[in-house]
PDB file of C-alpha atoms in Angstrom:
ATOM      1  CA  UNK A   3     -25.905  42.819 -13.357  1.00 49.00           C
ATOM      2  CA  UNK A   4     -22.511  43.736 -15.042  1.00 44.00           C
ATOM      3  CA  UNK A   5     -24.904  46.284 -17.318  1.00 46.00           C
ATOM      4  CA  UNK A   6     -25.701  47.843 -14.149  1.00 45.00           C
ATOM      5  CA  UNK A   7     -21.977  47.777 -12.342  1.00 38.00           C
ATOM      6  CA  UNK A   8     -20.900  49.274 -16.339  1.00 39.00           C
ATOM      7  CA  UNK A   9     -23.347  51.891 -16.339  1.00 43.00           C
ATOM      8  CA  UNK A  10     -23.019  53.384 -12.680  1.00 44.00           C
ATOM      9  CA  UNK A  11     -18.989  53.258 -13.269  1.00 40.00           C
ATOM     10  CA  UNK A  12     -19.937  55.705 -16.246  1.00 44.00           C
ATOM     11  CA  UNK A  13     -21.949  58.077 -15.042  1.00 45.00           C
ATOM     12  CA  UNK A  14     -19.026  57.964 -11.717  1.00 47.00           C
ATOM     13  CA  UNK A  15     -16.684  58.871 -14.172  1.00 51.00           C
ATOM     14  CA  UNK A  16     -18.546  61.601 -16.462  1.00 48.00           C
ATOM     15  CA  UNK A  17     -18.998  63.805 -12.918  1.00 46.00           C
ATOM     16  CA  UNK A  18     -15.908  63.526 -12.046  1.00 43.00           C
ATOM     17  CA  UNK A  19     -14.990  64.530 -15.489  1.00 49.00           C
ATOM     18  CA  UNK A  20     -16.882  67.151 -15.617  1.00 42.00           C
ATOM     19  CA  UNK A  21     -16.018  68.540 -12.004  1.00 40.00           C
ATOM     20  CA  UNK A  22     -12.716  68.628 -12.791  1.00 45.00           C
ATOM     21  CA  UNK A  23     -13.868  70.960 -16.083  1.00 36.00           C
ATOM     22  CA  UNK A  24     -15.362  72.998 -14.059  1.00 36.00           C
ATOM     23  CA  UNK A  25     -12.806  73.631 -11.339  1.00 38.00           C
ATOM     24  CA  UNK A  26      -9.879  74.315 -14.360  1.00 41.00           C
ATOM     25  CA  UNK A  27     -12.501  76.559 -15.983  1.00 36.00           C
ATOM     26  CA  UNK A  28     -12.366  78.734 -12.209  1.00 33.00           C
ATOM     27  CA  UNK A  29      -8.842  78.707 -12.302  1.00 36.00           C
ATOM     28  CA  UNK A  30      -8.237  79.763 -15.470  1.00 38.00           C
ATOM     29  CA  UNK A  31     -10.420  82.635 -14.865  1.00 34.00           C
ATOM     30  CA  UNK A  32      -8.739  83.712 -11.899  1.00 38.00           C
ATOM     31  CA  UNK A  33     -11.925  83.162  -9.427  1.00 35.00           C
ATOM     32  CA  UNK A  34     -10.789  82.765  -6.089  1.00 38.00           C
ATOM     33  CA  UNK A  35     -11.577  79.676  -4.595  1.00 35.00           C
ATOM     34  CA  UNK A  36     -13.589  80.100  -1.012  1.00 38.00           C
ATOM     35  CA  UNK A  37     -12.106  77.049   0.638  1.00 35.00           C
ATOM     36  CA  UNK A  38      -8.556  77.758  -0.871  1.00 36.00           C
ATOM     37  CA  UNK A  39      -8.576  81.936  -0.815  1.00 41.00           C
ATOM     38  CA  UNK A  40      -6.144  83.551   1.421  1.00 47.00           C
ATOM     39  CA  UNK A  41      -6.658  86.453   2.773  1.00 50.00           C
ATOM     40  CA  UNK A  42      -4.657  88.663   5.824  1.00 51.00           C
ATOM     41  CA  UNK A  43      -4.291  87.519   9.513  1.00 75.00           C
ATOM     42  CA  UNK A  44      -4.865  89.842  12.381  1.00 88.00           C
ATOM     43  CA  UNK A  45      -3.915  87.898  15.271  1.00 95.00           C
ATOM     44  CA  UNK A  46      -3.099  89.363  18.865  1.00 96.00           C
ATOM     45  CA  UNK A  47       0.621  87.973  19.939  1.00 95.00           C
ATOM     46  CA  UNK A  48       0.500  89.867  23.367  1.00 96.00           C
ATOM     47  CA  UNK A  49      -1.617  91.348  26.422  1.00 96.00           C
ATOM     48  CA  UNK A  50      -0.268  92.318  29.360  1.00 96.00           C
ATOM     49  CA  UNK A  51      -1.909  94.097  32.030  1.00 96.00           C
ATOM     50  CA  UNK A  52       0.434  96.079  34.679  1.00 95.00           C
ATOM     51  CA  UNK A  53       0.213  98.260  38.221  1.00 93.00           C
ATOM     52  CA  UNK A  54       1.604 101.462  38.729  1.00 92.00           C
ATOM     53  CA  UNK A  55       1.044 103.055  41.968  1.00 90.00           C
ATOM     54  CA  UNK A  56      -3.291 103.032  41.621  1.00 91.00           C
ATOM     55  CA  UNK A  57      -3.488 102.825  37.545  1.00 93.00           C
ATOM     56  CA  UNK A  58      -4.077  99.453  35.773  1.00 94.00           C
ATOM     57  CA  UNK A  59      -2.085  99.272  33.029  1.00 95.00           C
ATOM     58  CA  UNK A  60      -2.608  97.074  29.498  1.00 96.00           C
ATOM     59  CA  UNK A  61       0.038  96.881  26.827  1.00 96.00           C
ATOM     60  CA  UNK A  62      -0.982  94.701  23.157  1.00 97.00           C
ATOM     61  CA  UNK A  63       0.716  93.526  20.174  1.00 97.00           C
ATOM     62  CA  UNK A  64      -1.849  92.814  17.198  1.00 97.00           C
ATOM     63  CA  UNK A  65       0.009  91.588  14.152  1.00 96.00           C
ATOM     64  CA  UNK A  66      -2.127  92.422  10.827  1.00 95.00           C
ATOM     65  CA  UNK A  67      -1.469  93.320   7.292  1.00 92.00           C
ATOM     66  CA  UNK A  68      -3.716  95.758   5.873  1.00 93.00           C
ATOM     67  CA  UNK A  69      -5.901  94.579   2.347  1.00 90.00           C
ATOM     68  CA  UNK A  70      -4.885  95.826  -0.501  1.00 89.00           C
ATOM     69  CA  UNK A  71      -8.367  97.323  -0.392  1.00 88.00           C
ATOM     70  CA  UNK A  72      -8.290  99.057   2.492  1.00 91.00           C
ATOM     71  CA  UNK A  73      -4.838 100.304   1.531  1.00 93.00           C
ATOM     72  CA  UNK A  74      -6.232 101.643  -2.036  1.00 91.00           C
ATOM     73  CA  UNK A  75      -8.794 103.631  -0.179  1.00 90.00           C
ATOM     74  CA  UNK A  76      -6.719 104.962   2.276  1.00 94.00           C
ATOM     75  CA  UNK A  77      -4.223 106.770  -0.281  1.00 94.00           C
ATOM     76  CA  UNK A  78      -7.403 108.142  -2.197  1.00 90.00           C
ATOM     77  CA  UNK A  79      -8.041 110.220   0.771  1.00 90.00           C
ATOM     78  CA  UNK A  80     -10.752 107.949   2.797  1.00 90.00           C
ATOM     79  CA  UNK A  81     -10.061 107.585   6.751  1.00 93.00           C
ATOM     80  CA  UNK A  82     -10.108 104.499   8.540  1.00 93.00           C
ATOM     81  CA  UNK A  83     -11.058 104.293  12.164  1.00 93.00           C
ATOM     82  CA  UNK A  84      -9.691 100.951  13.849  1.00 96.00           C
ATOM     83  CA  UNK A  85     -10.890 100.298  17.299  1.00 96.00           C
ATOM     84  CA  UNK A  86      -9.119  98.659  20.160  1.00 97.00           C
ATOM     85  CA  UNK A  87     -11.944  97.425  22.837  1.00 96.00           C
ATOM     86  CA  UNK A  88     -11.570  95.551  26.051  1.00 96.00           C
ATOM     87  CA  UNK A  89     -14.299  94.094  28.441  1.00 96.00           C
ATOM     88  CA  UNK A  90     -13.261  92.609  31.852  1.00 96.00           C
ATOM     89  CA  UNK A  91     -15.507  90.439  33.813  1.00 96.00           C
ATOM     90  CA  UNK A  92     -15.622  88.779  37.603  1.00 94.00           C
ATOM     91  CA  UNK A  93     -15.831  84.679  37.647  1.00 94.00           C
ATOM     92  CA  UNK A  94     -18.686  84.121  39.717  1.00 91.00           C
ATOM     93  CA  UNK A  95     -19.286  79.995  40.164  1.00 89.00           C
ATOM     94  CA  UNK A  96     -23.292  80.141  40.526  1.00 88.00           C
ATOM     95  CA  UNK A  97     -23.604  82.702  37.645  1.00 91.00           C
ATOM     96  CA  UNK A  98     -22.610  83.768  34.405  1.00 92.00           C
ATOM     97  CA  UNK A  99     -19.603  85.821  34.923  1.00 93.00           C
ATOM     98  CA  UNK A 100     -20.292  89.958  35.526  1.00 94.00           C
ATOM     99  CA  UNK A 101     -18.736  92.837  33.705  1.00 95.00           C
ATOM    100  CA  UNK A 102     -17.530  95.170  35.729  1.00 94.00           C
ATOM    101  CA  UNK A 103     -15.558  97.646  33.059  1.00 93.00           C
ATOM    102  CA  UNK A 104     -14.809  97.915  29.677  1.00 94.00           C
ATOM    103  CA  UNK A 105     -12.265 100.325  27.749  1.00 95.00           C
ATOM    104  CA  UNK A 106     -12.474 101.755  24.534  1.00 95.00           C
ATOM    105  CA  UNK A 107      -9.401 103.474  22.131  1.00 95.00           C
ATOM    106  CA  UNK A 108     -10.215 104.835  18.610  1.00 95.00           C
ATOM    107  CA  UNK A 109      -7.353 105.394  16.107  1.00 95.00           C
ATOM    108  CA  UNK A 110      -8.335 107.343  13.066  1.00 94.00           C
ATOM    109  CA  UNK A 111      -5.503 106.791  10.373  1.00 96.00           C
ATOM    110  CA  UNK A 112      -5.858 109.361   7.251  1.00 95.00           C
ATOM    111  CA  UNK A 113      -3.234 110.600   4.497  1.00 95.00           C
ATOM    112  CA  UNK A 114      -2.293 113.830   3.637  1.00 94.00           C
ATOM    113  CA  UNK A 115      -1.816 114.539  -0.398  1.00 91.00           C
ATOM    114  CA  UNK A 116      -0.657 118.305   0.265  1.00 91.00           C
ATOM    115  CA  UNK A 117       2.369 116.916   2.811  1.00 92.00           C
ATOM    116  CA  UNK A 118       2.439 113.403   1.568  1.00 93.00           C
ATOM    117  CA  UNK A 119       2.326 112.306   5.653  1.00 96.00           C
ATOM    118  CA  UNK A 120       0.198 109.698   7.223  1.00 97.00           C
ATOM    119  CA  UNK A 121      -1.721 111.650  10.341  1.00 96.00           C
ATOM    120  CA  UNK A 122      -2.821 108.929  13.147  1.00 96.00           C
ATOM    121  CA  UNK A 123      -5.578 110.561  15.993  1.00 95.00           C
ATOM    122  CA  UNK A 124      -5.367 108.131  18.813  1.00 94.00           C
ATOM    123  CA  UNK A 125      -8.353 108.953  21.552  1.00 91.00           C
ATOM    124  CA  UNK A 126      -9.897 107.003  24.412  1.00 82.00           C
ATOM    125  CA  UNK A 127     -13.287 106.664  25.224  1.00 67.00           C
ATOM    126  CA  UNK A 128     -17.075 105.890  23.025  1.00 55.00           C
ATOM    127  CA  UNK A 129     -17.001 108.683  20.857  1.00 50.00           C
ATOM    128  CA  UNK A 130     -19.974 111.060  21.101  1.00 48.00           C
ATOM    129  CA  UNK A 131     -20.962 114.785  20.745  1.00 42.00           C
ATOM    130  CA  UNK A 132     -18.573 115.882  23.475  1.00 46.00           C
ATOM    131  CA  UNK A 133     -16.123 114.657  21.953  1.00 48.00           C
ATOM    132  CA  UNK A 134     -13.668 112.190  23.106  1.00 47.00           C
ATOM    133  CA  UNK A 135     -11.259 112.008  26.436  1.00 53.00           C
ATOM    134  CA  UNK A 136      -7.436 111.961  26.423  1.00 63.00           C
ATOM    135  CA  UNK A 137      -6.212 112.410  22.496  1.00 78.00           C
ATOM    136  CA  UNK A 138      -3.081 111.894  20.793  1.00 87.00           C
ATOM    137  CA  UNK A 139      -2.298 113.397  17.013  1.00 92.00           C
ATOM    138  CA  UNK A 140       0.981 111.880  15.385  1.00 94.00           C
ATOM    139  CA  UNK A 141       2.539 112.116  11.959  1.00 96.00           C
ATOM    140  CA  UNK A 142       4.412 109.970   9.854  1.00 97.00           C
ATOM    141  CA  UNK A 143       6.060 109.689   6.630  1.00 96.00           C
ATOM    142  CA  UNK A 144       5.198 106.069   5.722  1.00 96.00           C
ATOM    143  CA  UNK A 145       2.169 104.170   5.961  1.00 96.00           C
ATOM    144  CA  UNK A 146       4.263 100.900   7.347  1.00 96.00           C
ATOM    145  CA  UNK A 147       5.331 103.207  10.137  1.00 97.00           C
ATOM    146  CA  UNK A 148       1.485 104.607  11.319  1.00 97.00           C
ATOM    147  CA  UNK A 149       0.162 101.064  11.133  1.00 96.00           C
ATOM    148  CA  UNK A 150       3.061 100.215  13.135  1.00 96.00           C
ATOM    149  CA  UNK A 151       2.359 102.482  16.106  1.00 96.00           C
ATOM    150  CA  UNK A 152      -1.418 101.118  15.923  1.00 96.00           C
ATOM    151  CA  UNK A 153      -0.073  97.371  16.277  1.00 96.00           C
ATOM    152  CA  UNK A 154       1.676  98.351  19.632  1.00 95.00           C
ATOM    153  CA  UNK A 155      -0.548  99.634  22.635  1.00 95.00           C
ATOM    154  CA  UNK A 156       1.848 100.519  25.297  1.00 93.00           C
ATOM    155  CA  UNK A 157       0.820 101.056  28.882  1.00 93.00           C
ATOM    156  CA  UNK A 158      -3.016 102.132  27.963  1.00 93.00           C
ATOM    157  CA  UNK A 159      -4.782 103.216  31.305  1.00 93.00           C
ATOM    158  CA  UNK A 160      -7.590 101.301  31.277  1.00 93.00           C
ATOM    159  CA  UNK A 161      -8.749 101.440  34.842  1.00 92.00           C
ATOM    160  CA  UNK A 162      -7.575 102.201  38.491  1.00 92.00           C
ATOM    161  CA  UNK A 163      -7.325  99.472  40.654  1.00 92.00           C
ATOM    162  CA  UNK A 164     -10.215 100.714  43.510  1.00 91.00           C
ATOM    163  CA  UNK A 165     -12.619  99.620  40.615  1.00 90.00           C
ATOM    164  CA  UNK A 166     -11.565  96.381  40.938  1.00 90.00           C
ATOM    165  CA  UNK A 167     -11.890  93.585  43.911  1.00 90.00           C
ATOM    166  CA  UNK A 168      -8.693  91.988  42.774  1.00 87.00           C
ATOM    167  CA  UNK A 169      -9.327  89.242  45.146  1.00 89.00           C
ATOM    168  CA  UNK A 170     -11.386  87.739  43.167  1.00 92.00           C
ATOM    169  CA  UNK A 171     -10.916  86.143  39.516  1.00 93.00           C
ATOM    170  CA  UNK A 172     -11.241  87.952  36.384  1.00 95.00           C
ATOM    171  CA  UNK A 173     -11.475  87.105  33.019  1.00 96.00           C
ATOM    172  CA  UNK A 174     -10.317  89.620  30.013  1.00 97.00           C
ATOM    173  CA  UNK A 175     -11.353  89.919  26.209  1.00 97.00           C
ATOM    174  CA  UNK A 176      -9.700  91.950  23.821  1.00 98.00           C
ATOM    175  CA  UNK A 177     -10.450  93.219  20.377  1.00 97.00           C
ATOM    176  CA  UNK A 178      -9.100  94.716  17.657  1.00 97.00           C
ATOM    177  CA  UNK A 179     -11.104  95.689  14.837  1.00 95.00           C
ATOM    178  CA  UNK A 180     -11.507  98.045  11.370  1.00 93.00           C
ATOM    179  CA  UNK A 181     -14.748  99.982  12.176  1.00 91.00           C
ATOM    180  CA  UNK A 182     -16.404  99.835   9.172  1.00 86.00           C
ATOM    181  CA  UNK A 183     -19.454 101.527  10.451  1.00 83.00           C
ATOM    182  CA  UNK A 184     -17.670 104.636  10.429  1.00 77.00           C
ATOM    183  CA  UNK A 185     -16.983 104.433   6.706  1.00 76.00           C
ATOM    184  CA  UNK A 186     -18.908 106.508   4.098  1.00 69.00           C
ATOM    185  CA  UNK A 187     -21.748 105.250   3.415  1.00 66.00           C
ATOM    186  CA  UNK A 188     -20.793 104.106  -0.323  1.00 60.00           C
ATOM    187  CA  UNK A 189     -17.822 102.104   1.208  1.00 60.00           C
ATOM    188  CA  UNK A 190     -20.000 100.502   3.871  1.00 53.00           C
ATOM    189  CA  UNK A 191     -22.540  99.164   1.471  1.00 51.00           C
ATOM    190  CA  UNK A 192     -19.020  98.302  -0.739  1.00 49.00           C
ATOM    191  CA  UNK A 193     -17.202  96.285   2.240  1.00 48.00           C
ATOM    192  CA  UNK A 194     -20.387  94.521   3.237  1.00 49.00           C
ATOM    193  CA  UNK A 195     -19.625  90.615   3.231  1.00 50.00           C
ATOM    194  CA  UNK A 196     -16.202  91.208   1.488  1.00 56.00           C
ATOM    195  CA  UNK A 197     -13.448  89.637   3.007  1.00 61.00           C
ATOM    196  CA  UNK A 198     -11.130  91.812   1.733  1.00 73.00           C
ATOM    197  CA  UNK A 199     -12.107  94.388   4.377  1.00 81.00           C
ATOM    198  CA  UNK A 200     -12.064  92.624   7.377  1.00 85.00           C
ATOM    199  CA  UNK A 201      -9.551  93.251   9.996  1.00 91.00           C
ATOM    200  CA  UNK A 202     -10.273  92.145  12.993  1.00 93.00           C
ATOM    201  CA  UNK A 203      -8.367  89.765  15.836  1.00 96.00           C
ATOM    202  CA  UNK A 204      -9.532  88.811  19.672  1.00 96.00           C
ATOM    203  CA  UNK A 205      -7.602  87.213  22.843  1.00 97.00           C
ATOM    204  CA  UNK A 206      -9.174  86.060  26.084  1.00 96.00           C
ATOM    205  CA  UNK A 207      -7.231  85.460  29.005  1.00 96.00           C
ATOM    206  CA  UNK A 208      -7.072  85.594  32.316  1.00 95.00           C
ATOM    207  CA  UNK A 209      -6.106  88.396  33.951  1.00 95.00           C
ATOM    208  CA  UNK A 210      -3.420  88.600  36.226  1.00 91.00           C
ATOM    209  CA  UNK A 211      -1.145  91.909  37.145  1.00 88.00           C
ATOM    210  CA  UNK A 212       2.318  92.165  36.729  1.00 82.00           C
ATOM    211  CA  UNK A 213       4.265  94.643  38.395  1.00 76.00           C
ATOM    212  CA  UNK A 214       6.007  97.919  36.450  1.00 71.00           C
ATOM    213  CA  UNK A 215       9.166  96.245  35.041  1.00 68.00           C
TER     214      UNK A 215
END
């Protein structure tokens, strides 16, 4: 009996020994760790939805840092589309609840070697051969500053308010994403699965009107 108790504390101890061999070994390879890697936070710190007059109204905050990946491609010349999406849908009691709209805005942020200037194309709508709808070109000398104006969505049209039967409840989902679809294809088959490329944050809510402060 005390053989046994003797032998089973041994073998306890020689794989825990030789976990702990293995775990320095990681470390002093520099391999990242899954449950103890960090990587950025995109999280969405604000939605607000206002009226003016017959428009509905949405302004967001979505804190993020970009990946040093992501940042590395970006000065070698390769665009990034990042894609603000929101889907609104009527409570109904006996049913799953119903969409009745969803909004789309598509910011394409490139840099410029000849000027050295970060060029931001904001446009709403699904893009398509037509083109898109209402567009917005901006230019700025730092990245900081372009990724800045995408954090901050201020007073986005999203809908007028004879779409909506605002007597009744809604519920509102918001997303924020890097498209990676709508990389080159070397880059997409790159990103796939890699953390390192992901940004992406959500918020549901719901939604209630403010008036125009």
């Amino acid at each position: 009996m005390i053989t046994t108790v003797f032998t089973t504390l041994y073998w306890r101890n020689a794989a825990l020994d030789a976990f702990r061999l293995i775990f320095a070994m990681v470390l002093s390879l520099g391999l990242a760790v899954p449950a103890l890697a960090q990587h950025p936070v995109a999280e969405v710190t604000l939605l607000r939805f206002e009226r003016d007059g017959e428009s509905i109204l949405l302004s967001a905050v979505v804190n993020f840092d970009l990946p040093s990946a992501v940042e590395e491609a970006l000065v070698k010349g390769v665009p990034m589309i990042f894609v603000a999406e929101l889907e609104l849908f009527r409570e109904r009691w006996y049913w799953t609840n119903k969409k009745v709209m969803s909004a789309q805005r598509h910011m394409r942020l490139a840099y410029q070697p000849l000027t050295r200037r970060w060029r931001l194309h904001v446009a709403s709508g699904v893009p398509s051969a037509a083109g898109l709808g209402v567009s917005l070109n901006q230019s700025f000398e730092t990245l900081a500053d372009a990724v800045s104006a995408m954090q901050r969505l201020s007073r986005w049209k999203i809908a007028e308010v004879t779409e909506l039967d605002l007597e009744q409840g809604h519920q509102v989902e918001f997303r924020f994403k890097l498209d990676l679809s709508q990389l080159p294809r070397p880059f997409q088959i790159g990103s796939l699965g890699q953390s390192d490329w992901n940004v992406s944050a959500a918020k549901a809510q719901r939604f209630t009107l403010e008036p125009v402060k």
